[in-house]
Coordinates of C-alpha atoms in Angstrom, one line a residue:
M952 CA 26.0 -9.1 49.7
W953 CA 23.8 -11.8 48.0
S954 CA 20.7 -9.6 48.7
L955 CA 22.3 -6.5 47.2
I956 CA 23.4 -8.2 44.1
T957 CA 20.1 -10.0 43.5
G958 CA 18.2 -6.7 44.2
G959 CA 20.3 -4.8 41.8
I960 CA 19.6 -7.4 39.1
L961 CA 15.9 -7.4 39.6
S962 CA 15.9 -3.5 39.5
L963 CA 17.9 -3.5 36.4
F964 CA 15.5 -6.0 34.7
S965 CA 12.5 -4.1 35.7
G966 CA 13.9 -0.9 34.4
V967 CA 14.9 -2.4 31.1
L968 CA 11.7 -4.2 30.6
G969 CA 9.3 -1.4 31.6
C970 CA 5.7 -1.6 32.6
R971 CA 4.4 -2.5 29.1
A972 CA 6.7 -5.6 29.0
S973 CA 6.0 -6.5 32.5
R974 CA 2.2 -6.6 31.7
A975 CA 2.9 -8.9 28.8
I976 CA 4.5 -11.5 31.0
P977 CA 1.3 -13.3 32.1
E978 CA -0.2 -13.4 28.5
T979 CA 3.0 -14.8 26.9
I980 CA 5.0 -16.9 29.3
G981 CA 2.6 -17.3 32.2
N982 CA 0.1 -20.1 32.7
D983 CA -2.9 -17.8 32.3
T984 CA -4.3 -19.0 29.1
T985 CA -7.7 -17.2 29.2
C986 CA -6.8 -15.0 26.2
I987 CA -5.5 -17.8 23.8
D988 CA -8.4 -20.0 25.0
A989 CA -10.9 -17.4 24.1
I990 CA -9.2 -16.9 20.6
M991 CA -9.0 -20.7 19.8
A992 CA -12.7 -21.2 20.9
N993 CA -13.5 -18.7 18.2
V994 CA -11.3 -20.4 15.7
D995 CA -12.7 -23.9 16.4
A996 CA -16.2 -22.5 15.9
G997 CA -15.2 -21.3 12.4
A998 CA -14.7 -17.7 13.4
P999 CA -18.3 -16.6 13.4
P1000 CA -19.1 -13.0 13.6
S1001 CA -18.9 -11.3 17.0
E1002 CA -21.8 -9.5 18.6
M1003 CA -20.1 -6.2 17.6
D1004 CA -19.8 -7.4 14.0
R1005 CA -23.5 -8.3 14.0
S1006 CA -24.6 -5.1 15.6
A1007 CA -22.7 -3.0 13.1
A1008 CA -24.1 -5.0 10.2
I1009 CA -27.6 -4.5 11.4
A1010 CA -26.9 -0.8 12.1
T1011 CA -25.7 -0.2 8.6
A1012 CA -28.0 -2.6 6.8
P1013 CA -29.0 -1.0 3.5
L1014 CA -32.6 -0.1 2.3
P1015 CA -33.8 -2.3 -0.5
P1016 CA -32.4 -1.1 -3.8
I1017 CA -34.4 1.2 -6.2
T1018 CA -35.1 -1.1 -9.3
I1019 CA -37.0 -0.9 -12.5
R1020 CA -40.1 -2.4 -10.8
D1021 CA -40.5 0.7 -8.7
A1022 CA -43.2 2.7 -10.6
D1023 CA -41.7 6.1 -11.9
S1024 CA -38.5 5.2 -10.2
L1025 CA -36.8 8.3 -11.5
E1026 CA -39.5 10.6 -11.8
N1027 CA -40.6 10.5 -8.1
A1028 CA -37.2 9.8 -6.6
E1029 CA -35.4 12.0 -4.2
Y1030 CA -32.1 13.2 -5.4
H1031 CA -28.7 14.2 -3.8
D1032 CA -26.9 16.6 -6.2
L1033 CA -23.1 15.9 -6.2
T1034 CA -20.2 17.7 -7.7
L1035 CA -17.1 15.9 -8.7
N1036 CA -15.2 17.6 -5.9
D1037 CA -17.7 16.3 -3.5
A1038 CA -17.5 12.8 -4.7
I1039 CA -13.8 12.7 -4.4
R1040 CA -14.0 14.3 -0.9
I1041 CA -16.5 11.8 0.3
A1042 CA -14.4 9.0 -1.2
L1043 CA -11.3 10.0 0.6
S1044 CA -13.2 10.5 3.9
N1045 CA -14.4 6.9 3.7
S1046 CA -11.3 5.4 2.1
E1047 CA -9.7 3.3 4.8
V1048 CA -9.6 0.7 2.0
L1049 CA -8.7 1.9 -1.6
R1050 CA -11.6 0.1 -3.4
D1051 CA -11.7 -0.9 -7.0
L1052 CA -14.3 -2.3 -9.4
G1053 CA -13.0 -5.9 -9.6
A1054 CA -14.0 -7.1 -6.1
T1055 CA -10.3 -7.4 -5.1
V1056 CA -11.6 -7.1 -1.5
L1057 CA -13.1 -10.7 -1.9
R1058 CA -10.7 -12.2 -4.5
A1059 CA -7.3 -10.9 -3.1
P1060 CA -7.7 -8.8 0.1
D1061 CA -4.0 -8.9 0.7
Q1062 CA -3.4 -7.0 -2.4
L1063 CA -5.6 -4.1 -1.4
A1064 CA -4.0 -0.8 -0.4
T1065 CA -5.4 0.6 2.9
E1066 CA -4.6 3.4 5.4
Q1067 CA -2.3 0.9 7.1
T1068 CA -0.2 0.1 4.0
L1069 CA 2.6 2.7 4.6
P1070 CA 2.7 2.2 8.5
L1071 CA 2.8 -1.5 8.0
V1072 CA 6.0 -1.1 5.8
Q1073 CA 7.5 1.3 8.2
T1074 CA 7.0 -0.9 11.3
D1075 CA 8.0 -4.2 9.5
P1076 CA 10.1 -5.9 12.2
Q1077 CA 12.3 -7.5 9.6
A1078 CA 12.8 -5.0 6.8
G1079 CA 11.6 -1.7 8.2
I1080 CA 13.8 1.4 8.9
E1081 CA 13.5 0.8 12.7
S1082 CA 14.5 -2.8 12.3
A1083 CA 17.6 -1.7 10.2
L1084 CA 18.5 1.0 12.9
S1085 CA 17.9 -1.7 15.8
A1086 CA 21.1 -3.4 14.7
F1087 CA 23.0 -0.4 16.0
D1088 CA 21.2 -0.4 19.4
A1089 CA 23.1 -1.0 22.5
Q1090 CA 22.6 -4.6 23.9
L1091 CA 22.6 -5.5 27.6
Y1092 CA 23.8 -8.7 29.0
A1093 CA 23.8 -9.9 32.5
L1094 CA 24.9 -13.3 34.1
G1095 CA 24.6 -14.7 37.6
K1096 CA 26.2 -18.1 38.2
F1097 CA 26.4 -20.0 41.4
Q1098 CA 28.3 -23.2 42.0
N1099 CA 29.2 -25.5 44.9
N1100 CA 31.9 -28.2 44.6
D1101 CA 32.6 -31.0 47.1
R1102 CA 34.8 -33.6 45.9
Q1103 CA 38.0 -35.7 46.7
F1104 CA 41.2 -36.1 44.9
N1105 CA 43.6 -38.9 44.8
N1106 CA 46.4 -36.4 44.3
R1107 CA 46.9 -33.4 46.5
F1108 CA 48.1 -31.3 43.7
F1109 CA 44.8 -31.4 42.1
G1110 CA 42.9 -30.6 45.5
G1111 CA 44.9 -27.4 46.0
G1112 CA 47.0 -29.1 48.7
A1113 CA 44.3 -31.2 50.2
N1114 CA 42.6 -34.6 49.2
S1115 CA 39.2 -33.2 50.0
F1116 CA 38.2 -30.1 48.2
K1117 CA 35.2 -27.9 49.0
Q1118 CA 34.3 -24.7 47.1
D1119 CA 31.6 -22.2 46.7
T1120 CA 31.8 -19.8 43.6
H1121 CA 29.8 -17.0 42.4
D1122 CA 30.2 -15.4 38.9
Y1123 CA 28.5 -12.1 37.8
V1124 CA 28.8 -10.5 34.4
F1125 CA 27.4 -7.3 33.2
Q1126 CA 28.0 -6.2 29.7
T1127 CA 27.0 -3.4 27.3
T1128 CA 27.8 -3.8 23.6
K1129 CA 27.2 -1.4 20.9
R1130 CA 27.6 -1.5 17.1
T1131 CA 29.0 1.6 15.3
A1132 CA 28.3 2.9 11.8
T1133 CA 31.7 1.9 10.8
G1134 CA 31.1 -1.7 11.7
A1135 CA 33.1 -1.7 14.9
E1136 CA 31.8 -3.4 18.1
L1137 CA 32.4 -1.8 21.2
A1138 CA 31.9 -3.6 24.6
L1139 CA 32.2 -2.6 28.2
R1140 CA 32.3 -5.6 30.5
S1141 CA 32.3 -6.0 34.4
I1142 CA 33.3 -9.5 35.5
T1143 CA 33.0 -10.2 39.2
D1144 CA 33.7 -13.6 40.8
Y1145 CA 33.6 -14.9 44.4
D1146 CA 35.7 -18.0 45.4
A1147 CA 35.6 -19.6 48.9
N1148 CA 37.4 -23.1 49.1
N1149 CA 39.8 -25.0 51.5
A1150 CA 42.9 -25.0 49.2
T1151 CA 46.0 -24.9 51.6
G1152 CA 47.7 -22.2 49.6
N1153 CA 45.0 -19.5 49.9
E1154 CA 45.9 -16.1 51.6
T1155 CA 42.3 -16.0 52.8
P1156 CA 39.6 -18.6 52.9
S1157 CA 37.6 -16.5 50.4
A1158 CA 38.3 -13.8 48.0
W1159 CA 36.5 -11.5 45.4
Q1160 CA 38.0 -10.6 42.1
T1161 CA 36.5 -8.0 39.8
Q1162 CA 37.7 -7.0 36.4
W1163 CA 36.6 -4.1 33.9
H1164 CA 37.0 -4.7 30.3
A1165 CA 36.9 -2.3 27.3
E1166 CA 36.9 -4.2 24.1
L1167 CA 37.0 -3.0 20.5
R1168 CA 36.6 -5.1 17.4
Q1169 CA 37.0 -3.2 14.1
P1170 CA 36.7 -4.9 10.7
L1171 CA 39.4 -3.4 8.5
L1172 CA 38.4 -5.0 5.2
R1173 CA 35.1 -7.1 4.8
G1174 CA 32.2 -5.5 6.8
G1175 CA 34.0 -2.3 7.7
G1176 CA 33.2 1.3 6.6
L1177 CA 30.3 3.5 6.6
T1178 CA 29.0 2.6 3.1
F1179 CA 28.9 -1.1 3.6
N1180 CA 27.1 -0.9 7.1
R1181 CA 24.5 1.7 6.0
I1182 CA 23.6 -0.4 2.9
G1183 CA 24.0 -4.0 4.0
G1184 CA 23.8 -3.7 7.9
P1185 CA 26.0 -5.6 10.2
A1186 CA 24.2 -8.9 9.6
A1187 CA 24.5 -8.7 5.7
L1188 CA 25.3 -11.7 3.6
P1189 CA 26.0 -11.8 -0.1
G1190 CA 22.7 -11.0 -1.7
V1191 CA 20.9 -10.2 1.6
Y1192 CA 21.1 -6.6 2.5
N1193 CA 19.0 -4.7 5.2
G1194 CA 20.9 -1.7 6.1
V1195 CA 19.4 1.7 6.9
L1196 CA 19.6 3.1 3.3
I1197 CA 18.0 -0.1 1.9
A1198 CA 15.2 0.1 4.4
K1199 CA 14.8 3.8 3.5
T1200 CA 14.7 3.1 -0.1
N1201 CA 12.2 0.3 0.3
N1202 CA 10.0 2.8 2.3
D1203 CA 10.1 5.2 -0.6
I1204 CA 9.3 2.5 -3.2
S1205 CA 6.2 1.6 -0.9
V1206 CA 5.2 5.4 -0.8
A1207 CA 5.4 5.5 -4.8
E1208 CA 3.3 2.3 -4.8
F1209 CA 0.7 3.8 -2.5
R1210 CA 0.6 6.9 -4.6
R1211 CA 0.0 4.8 -7.6
D1212 CA -2.9 2.9 -5.8
A1213 CA -4.3 6.3 -4.6
R1214 CA -4.2 7.7 -8.2
N1215 CA -5.9 4.7 -9.5
Y1216 CA -8.6 4.9 -6.8
V1217 CA -9.2 8.6 -7.6
S1218 CA -9.3 7.8 -11.2
N1219 CA -12.0 5.2 -10.7
V1220 CA -14.1 7.6 -8.7
I1221 CA -13.9 10.1 -11.6
N1222 CA -14.7 7.4 -14.1
A1223 CA -17.7 6.3 -12.1
Y1224 CA -18.8 9.9 -11.8
W1225 CA -18.9 10.5 -15.5
D1226 CA -20.5 7.1 -16.1
L1227 CA -23.4 8.3 -13.9
A1228 CA -23.5 11.7 -15.6
Y1229 CA -23.7 10.1 -19.0
A1230 CA -26.4 7.7 -17.6
Y1231 CA -28.6 10.4 -16.6
R1232 CA -28.2 12.3 -20.0
D1233 CA -28.8 9.0 -21.8
V1234 CA -32.0 8.3 -19.9
D1235 CA -33.2 11.9 -20.7
A1236 CA -32.6 11.2 -24.4
R1237 CA -34.4 7.8 -24.2
A1238 CA -37.3 9.4 -22.4
D1239 CA -37.6 12.1 -25.1
A1240 CA -37.6 9.5 -27.8
L1241 CA -40.2 7.5 -25.8
E1242 CA -42.5 10.4 -25.5
R1243 CA -42.4 11.3 -29.1
S1244 CA -43.1 7.6 -30.1
R1245 CA -46.0 7.4 -27.7
L1246 CA -47.6 10.5 -29.3
T1247 CA -46.9 9.0 -32.8
W1248 CA -48.4 5.8 -31.9
R1249 CA -51.6 7.4 -30.3
S1250 CA -51.9 9.4 -33.4
Y1251 CA -51.9 6.5 -35.8
D1252 CA -54.2 4.5 -33.3
A1253 CA -56.8 7.1 -33.4
Q1254 CA -56.6 7.1 -37.2
K1255 CA -57.0 3.3 -37.2
T1256 CA -60.0 3.6 -34.9
S1257 CA -61.6 6.0 -37.3
N1258 CA -60.8 3.8 -40.3
R1259 CA -58.6 6.5 -42.0
R1260 CA -55.5 4.2 -41.8
G1261 CA -54.8 0.6 -42.1
G1262 CA -53.7 -1.5 -39.1
S1263 CA -50.0 -1.8 -40.5
A1264 CA -49.3 1.9 -39.7
E1265 CA -50.5 1.6 -36.2
A1266 CA -48.5 -1.6 -35.6
L1267 CA -45.4 0.0 -36.8
A1268 CA -45.8 2.9 -34.6
R1269 CA -46.5 0.6 -31.8
E1270 CA -43.5 -1.5 -32.3
Q1271 CA -41.3 1.7 -32.4
Y1272 CA -42.9 2.8 -29.1
Y1273 CA -42.1 -0.5 -27.3
R1274 CA -38.6 -0.5 -28.9
F1275 CA -37.9 2.8 -27.3
K1276 CA -39.5 1.8 -24.1
S1277 CA -37.1 -1.2 -23.8
E1278 CA -34.2 1.1 -24.5
Y1279 CA -35.5 3.4 -21.8
Q1280 CA -35.8 0.6 -19.3
D1281 CA -32.3 -0.5 -19.9
A1282 CA -31.2 3.2 -19.6
V1283 CA -32.9 3.4 -16.2
A1284 CA -31.8 0.1 -14.7
G1285 CA -28.6 -0.8 -16.5
K1286 CA -26.8 -4.1 -16.8
L1287 CA -24.1 -5.7 -14.5
V1288 CA -21.4 -5.3 -17.2
G1289 CA -18.1 -3.8 -17.1
R1290 CA -17.8 -0.1 -16.6
T1291 CA -15.2 2.5 -17.1
Q1292 CA -12.3 1.7 -14.8
V1293 CA -8.5 1.7 -14.7
N1294 CA -6.6 -0.5 -17.1
N1295 CA -9.8 -0.8 -19.3
A1296 CA -8.1 -0.6 -22.7
S1297 CA -6.1 2.3 -21.4
S1298 CA -4.2 3.0 -18.2
G1299 CA -6.7 5.5 -17.0
G1300 CA -9.7 3.6 -18.4
T1301 CA -11.6 3.9 -21.6
F1302 CA -15.0 5.1 -21.3
A1303 CA -17.4 2.2 -21.6
G1304 CA -20.4 4.1 -22.9
I1305 CA -22.8 1.9 -21.1
G1306 CA -25.8 3.5 -19.5
G1307 CA -28.0 2.5 -16.6
V1308 CA -28.7 5.1 -13.9
L1309 CA -29.5 2.7 -11.0
A1310 CA -26.7 0.3 -11.6
T1311 CA -24.1 3.0 -12.1
E1312 CA -25.4 4.9 -9.1
R1313 CA -24.8 1.9 -7.0
R1314 CA -21.4 1.5 -8.4
L1315 CA -20.4 5.1 -7.6
R1316 CA -21.8 4.7 -4.0
L1317 CA -19.6 1.6 -3.7
L1318 CA -16.5 3.4 -4.7
I1319 CA -17.0 6.4 -2.5
G1320 CA -18.0 4.6 0.6
M1321 CA -21.6 5.6 0.9
P1322 CA -24.4 3.2 1.7
V1323 CA -25.2 1.1 -1.3
S1324 CA -28.8 2.0 -1.1
E1325 CA -30.5 4.6 1.1
G1326 CA -33.6 5.6 -1.0
I1327 CA -31.8 8.7 -2.4
L1328 CA -30.3 8.8 -5.7
L1329 CA -26.9 10.4 -6.4
R1330 CA -27.1 13.0 -9.3
P1331 CA -23.9 14.6 -10.9
I1332 CA -24.4 18.2 -11.5
D1333 CA -20.9 19.1 -13.0
E1334 CA -21.4 20.1 -16.6
P1335 CA -18.8 18.6 -19.0
I1336 CA -16.2 20.8 -20.8
T1337 CA -17.2 21.5 -24.4
A1338 CA -14.3 23.8 -25.2
P1339 CA -11.3 22.5 -27.2
I1340 CA -8.0 22.1 -25.2
I1341 CA -4.5 22.1 -26.9
F1342 CA -1.9 20.1 -25.1
D1343 CA 1.9 20.9 -25.2
T1344 CA 3.2 17.4 -25.9
D1345 CA 6.8 18.1 -25.0
S1346 CA 6.1 19.6 -21.6
L1347 CA 3.6 16.7 -20.8
T1348 CA 6.1 14.1 -21.8
A1349 CA 8.7 15.7 -19.6
E1350 CA 6.3 15.8 -16.7
A1351 CA 5.1 12.3 -17.2
V1352 CA 8.8 10.9 -17.0
R1353 CA 9.2 13.0 -13.8
M1354 CA 6.0 12.4 -12.1
R1355 CA 4.7 8.9 -12.9
A1356 CA 4.7 6.8 -9.8
E1357 CA 5.6 3.8 -11.8
L1358 CA 8.8 5.4 -13.0
Q1359 CA 9.6 6.8 -9.6
Q1360 CA 9.2 3.3 -8.2
Q1361 CA 11.5 1.8 -10.8
R1362 CA 14.1 4.5 -10.4
L1363 CA 14.2 4.0 -6.8
L1364 CA 14.5 0.2 -7.3
I1365 CA 17.4 1.0 -9.5
K1366 CA 19.1 3.1 -6.9
R1367 CA 18.6 0.2 -4.5
R1368 CA 20.3 -2.2 -6.9
E1369 CA 23.3 0.2 -7.3
M1370 CA 23.6 0.2 -3.6
E1371 CA 23.4 -3.6 -3.4
L1372 CA 26.3 -3.8 -6.0
L1373 CA 28.5 -1.6 -3.6
A1374 CA 27.7 -3.9 -0.8
A1375 CA 28.3 -7.0 -2.9
K1376 CA 31.9 -5.7 -3.8
N1377 CA 32.6 -5.6 -0.2
F1378 CA 32.4 -9.4 0.0
L1379 CA 35.3 -9.6 -2.5
L1380 CA 37.6 -8.6 0.4
P1381 CA 39.0 -11.0 2.9
T1382 CA 38.1 -10.6 6.6
L1383 CA 40.7 -8.7 8.7
D1384 CA 39.6 -7.6 12.1
L1385 CA 41.5 -5.5 14.7
V1386 CA 40.6 -6.8 18.2
S1387 CA 41.8 -4.8 21.2
T1388 CA 41.1 -5.3 24.9
Y1389 CA 41.9 -3.3 27.9
R1390 CA 41.5 -4.8 31.4
V1391 CA 41.8 -3.5 35.0
R1392 CA 41.8 -6.1 37.8
G1393 CA 41.1 -5.9 41.6
L1394 CA 41.4 -8.7 44.2
G1395 CA 40.4 -8.6 47.8
K1396 CA 39.0 -10.3 50.8
H1397 CA 35.8 -8.3 50.4
L1398 CA 34.0 -6.9 47.4
T1399 CA 33.7 -3.4 48.8
G1400 CA 35.3 -1.4 51.6
S1401 CA 38.9 -1.8 52.9
D1402 CA 41.0 -4.6 51.7
S1403 CA 38.4 -5.2 48.9
A1404 CA 38.4 -5.9 45.2
F1405 CA 36.8 -2.6 44.3
Q1406 CA 39.5 -0.7 46.3
E1407 CA 42.3 -2.5 44.5
L1408 CA 40.4 -1.9 41.2
G1409 CA 40.2 1.8 41.9
D1410 CA 44.0 2.0 42.5
M1411 CA 44.5 0.9 38.9
D1412 CA 47.6 -1.2 39.9
F1413 CA 46.8 -4.1 37.7
Q1414 CA 46.3 -3.1 34.2
E1415 CA 46.4 -5.4 31.0
Y1416 CA 46.2 -4.7 27.3
E1417 CA 45.7 -7.1 24.4
A1418 CA 45.6 -6.7 20.7
A1419 CA 45.1 -9.1 17.9
L1420 CA 44.6 -9.3 14.1
E1421 CA 42.1 -11.9 12.8
F1422 CA 42.3 -13.0 9.0
R1423 CA 39.8 -15.2 7.2
M1424 CA 39.4 -15.7 3.4
P1425 CA 37.4 -18.0 1.3
V1426 CA 39.7 -19.3 -1.5
G1427 CA 38.2 -18.2 -4.8
F1428 CA 35.5 -15.9 -3.4
R1429 CA 33.0 -17.8 -5.5
Q1430 CA 29.9 -16.6 -3.6
A1431 CA 31.0 -13.0 -3.6
H1432 CA 31.7 -13.1 -7.3
A1433 CA 28.2 -14.6 -8.1
A1434 CA 26.7 -11.8 -5.8
V1435 CA 28.5 -9.0 -7.8
Q1436 CA 27.5 -10.5 -11.1
N1437 CA 23.9 -10.9 -10.0
A1438 CA 23.7 -7.4 -8.8
K1439 CA 25.0 -6.2 -12.2
L1440 CA 22.5 -8.3 -13.9
Q1441 CA 19.6 -6.9 -11.7
I1442 CA 20.7 -3.4 -12.6
A1443 CA 20.9 -4.1 -16.3
R1444 CA 17.3 -5.8 -16.0
D1445 CA 15.8 -2.9 -14.2
R1446 CA 17.2 -0.3 -16.4
A1447 CA 15.9 -2.0 -19.5
V1448 CA 12.4 -2.3 -17.6
L1449 CA 12.6 1.5 -17.0
N1450 CA 13.3 2.4 -20.6
E1451 CA 10.4 0.2 -21.7
Q1452 CA 8.2 1.7 -19.1
Q1453 CA 9.1 5.2 -20.3
R1454 CA 8.3 4.1 -23.9
Q1455 CA 4.9 2.7 -22.8
I1456 CA 3.9 5.8 -20.8
I1457 CA 4.9 8.2 -23.7
H1458 CA 2.9 6.0 -26.0
D1459 CA -0.1 6.0 -23.8
L1460 CA 0.1 9.8 -23.2
L1461 CA 0.3 10.5 -26.9
S1462 CA -2.6 8.2 -27.4
V1463 CA -4.8 9.8 -24.9
I1464 CA -3.9 13.3 -26.3
A1465 CA -5.0 12.0 -29.7
E1466 CA -8.2 10.5 -28.0
T1467 CA -9.1 14.1 -26.6
D1468 CA -8.9 15.4 -30.3
R1469 CA -11.1 12.6 -31.5
A1470 CA -13.6 12.8 -28.9
F1471 CA -13.9 16.6 -29.2
A1472 CA -14.3 16.4 -33.1
L1473 CA -16.7 13.6 -32.6
A1474 CA -18.8 15.7 -30.2
E1475 CA -18.9 18.5 -32.7
T1476 CA -19.9 16.3 -35.5
S1477 CA -22.5 14.5 -33.3
L1478 CA -24.1 17.8 -32.3
N1479 CA -24.4 18.9 -36.0
R1480 CA -25.8 15.4 -36.7
Y1481 CA -28.3 15.9 -33.8
L1482 CA -29.4 19.4 -35.1
A1483 CA -29.9 18.0 -38.6
A1484 CA -32.0 15.1 -37.3
K1485 CA -34.0 17.4 -35.1
D1486 CA -34.6 19.7 -38.2
A1487 CA -35.6 16.7 -40.3
L1488 CA -38.1 15.4 -37.7
D1489 CA -39.6 18.9 -36.9
A1490 CA -40.3 19.3 -40.8
L1491 CA -42.0 16.0 -41.0
E1492 CA -44.0 16.8 -37.8
A1493 CA -45.0 20.3 -39.2
N1494 CA -46.2 18.6 -42.5
R1495 CA -48.0 15.9 -40.7
E1496 CA -49.8 18.5 -38.3
A1497 CA -50.6 20.6 -41.5
G1498 CA -52.4 17.6 -43.0
L1499 CA -49.9 16.9 -45.7
P1500 CA -49.2 13.4 -46.6
I1501 CA -45.8 12.0 -45.1
S1502 CA -44.1 8.6 -45.2
L1503 CA -44.6 6.8 -41.9
E1504 CA -41.4 4.8 -42.4
Q1505 CA -39.5 8.1 -42.9
L1506 CA -41.1 9.6 -39.7
L1507 CA -40.2 6.6 -37.6
D1508 CA -36.8 6.5 -39.1
S1509 CA -36.3 10.2 -38.2
Q1510 CA -37.3 9.6 -34.6
R1511 CA -34.7 6.9 -34.4
R1512 CA -32.1 9.1 -36.0
L1513 CA -32.8 11.9 -33.5
S1514 CA -32.5 9.5 -30.5
E1515 CA -29.5 7.9 -31.8
S1516 CA -27.6 11.4 -32.5
Q1517 CA -28.7 12.9 -29.2
T1518 CA -27.2 9.8 -27.3
R1519 CA -24.2 9.8 -29.5
Y1520 CA -23.6 13.5 -28.6
Y1521 CA -23.8 12.8 -24.9
L1522 CA -21.4 9.8 -25.3
A1523 CA -18.7 11.9 -27.2
V1524 CA -18.8 14.7 -24.6
T1525 CA -18.4 12.1 -21.8
E1526 CA -15.5 10.5 -23.7
Y1527 CA -14.0 13.9 -23.9
M1528 CA -14.1 14.5 -20.2
V1529 CA -12.6 11.0 -19.5
A1530 CA -9.9 11.6 -22.2
I1531 CA -9.0 14.9 -20.4
K1532 CA -8.8 13.2 -17.1
N1533 CA -6.6 10.5 -18.7
V1534 CA -4.1 13.1 -19.8
Q1535 CA -3.7 14.1 -16.1
F1536 CA -3.5 10.2 -15.3
E1537 CA -0.7 9.6 -17.8
T1538 CA 1.4 12.6 -16.8
G1539 CA 1.1 11.5 -13.1
T1540 CA -0.6 14.8 -12.0
L1541 CA -4.1 13.5 -11.4
L1542 CA -3.7 13.8 -7.5
E1543 CA -2.2 17.3 -7.8
H1544 CA -5.2 18.3 -10.1
T1545 CA -7.6 17.0 -7.5
Q1546 CA -5.7 18.6 -4.8
I1547 CA -4.7 15.4 -3.1
M1548 CA -1.4 15.1 -1.2
I1549 CA 0.1 11.8 -0.1
A1550 CA 1.9 12.1 3.3
G1551 CA 5.5 11.1 3.0
G1552 CA 5.5 11.2 -0.8

């Protein structure tokens, strides 16, 4: 009998644990410390990079960067033409980590959103949906207890009719409990005990007794009902709620947060793309100005050599040439200064208007996950929009209120607060539980077979029933009242924040709509300015080539004006493109316009 019972227990445990759990036994509770010793040896050594890390670093080591020192760095470079859609596609293909331009990956890596962000929330063992559902999982319990007693009594009464008392006992308990959605706890329990002793009043020297219990505990007030248990869960306390609905809402809030982070990432990629597009146009304008100034300088240098002009004219032309050369070098190399990025003066980022092909190209590579330097320069080929766009403010405002991830997140938070208020009100009730137990007993010389405990149990001759009401109540309900008041204050605060968020978003939306009009108007004006400056310079050059006297200062000033107006036109056009993107950003439709869908959103 002993082998039968122990074999059943071992079979039950192996079935419950499964293969995966049994393989974990040597690593967690066994004496094999090989795994932890290897980990700690690495920790004690300062966690140096592994061979795999070093090999990966060597395999992905970038080429030396292209710099201003490389002769004709742009003229002879190899280019990879890139559309905006291509840049976004490459970025999303390489975006296990949603990068930003502020080196957050080094300063605060825990704040970065990654591909694992949503699965981490969903698999949180304390606050995830599966964690909340696990409170309603069936629980198995088993107990095997063995005892031998050998004692003497001064009084025969206490020794069962003998002064010397010897006894062997076995106790076996198997139980399954299950929490229901209404807060009830159901239990099915099997209790079997074996008792062999020398008491003189025994009918048989040993006997088996078995019982089957069916027990129900149903909260009638506090802790009862579908609403409370779906919100707070069976283990809820005032102010601490982790039911299925709370976990589901937290998951949805995380999806909204991830959608916001993805939108910011895509916005930064678009910003970096147009930064680089402007940098190329800026360097073209600087190159044109540099070539014009070089020809002017050579002309006046030749006149100085033939003694037809004084040295001052040649020096002024030479100064202008080197001035334009320095501007061209800056336009090629760029400086390590702030670029257009999210939350730079506006939510979607205000165009910085800072050129520099090489620095901006490396920034775009960083964002989209390409090698930072590979001897090939990325070159945007999308042409900016130069046609006016008229926006419907009313429909865009309604769309922003509906679509913005920040507002979705805050509205979900308010719904969670409202559910928490419902759960908090439950704690204003006293505890009143109905406890009901049904038992069937069997007693016999053997456990199974004839004249056995199981046979008598099957006959159902000995049945018992027990019912009780348990009542508990804190006098004053001080903690419960505080929880209700706190939940109401949280709702009031979050609603005030939501209203202010809506005002801020509407303000930002109207601002970027106005910015599109400003940038478009400025682009038209800058184009007219450029054409006028070009006409003025062409007239002066024509007079000079015709041998007519002209003012050198006027000629040099015309060249500067032409270069500045050309650059300003490219700047305004790029500002217009960024402003159009920012309208999509403010309405919360940037991901839809770039054909990106967040799974689970």
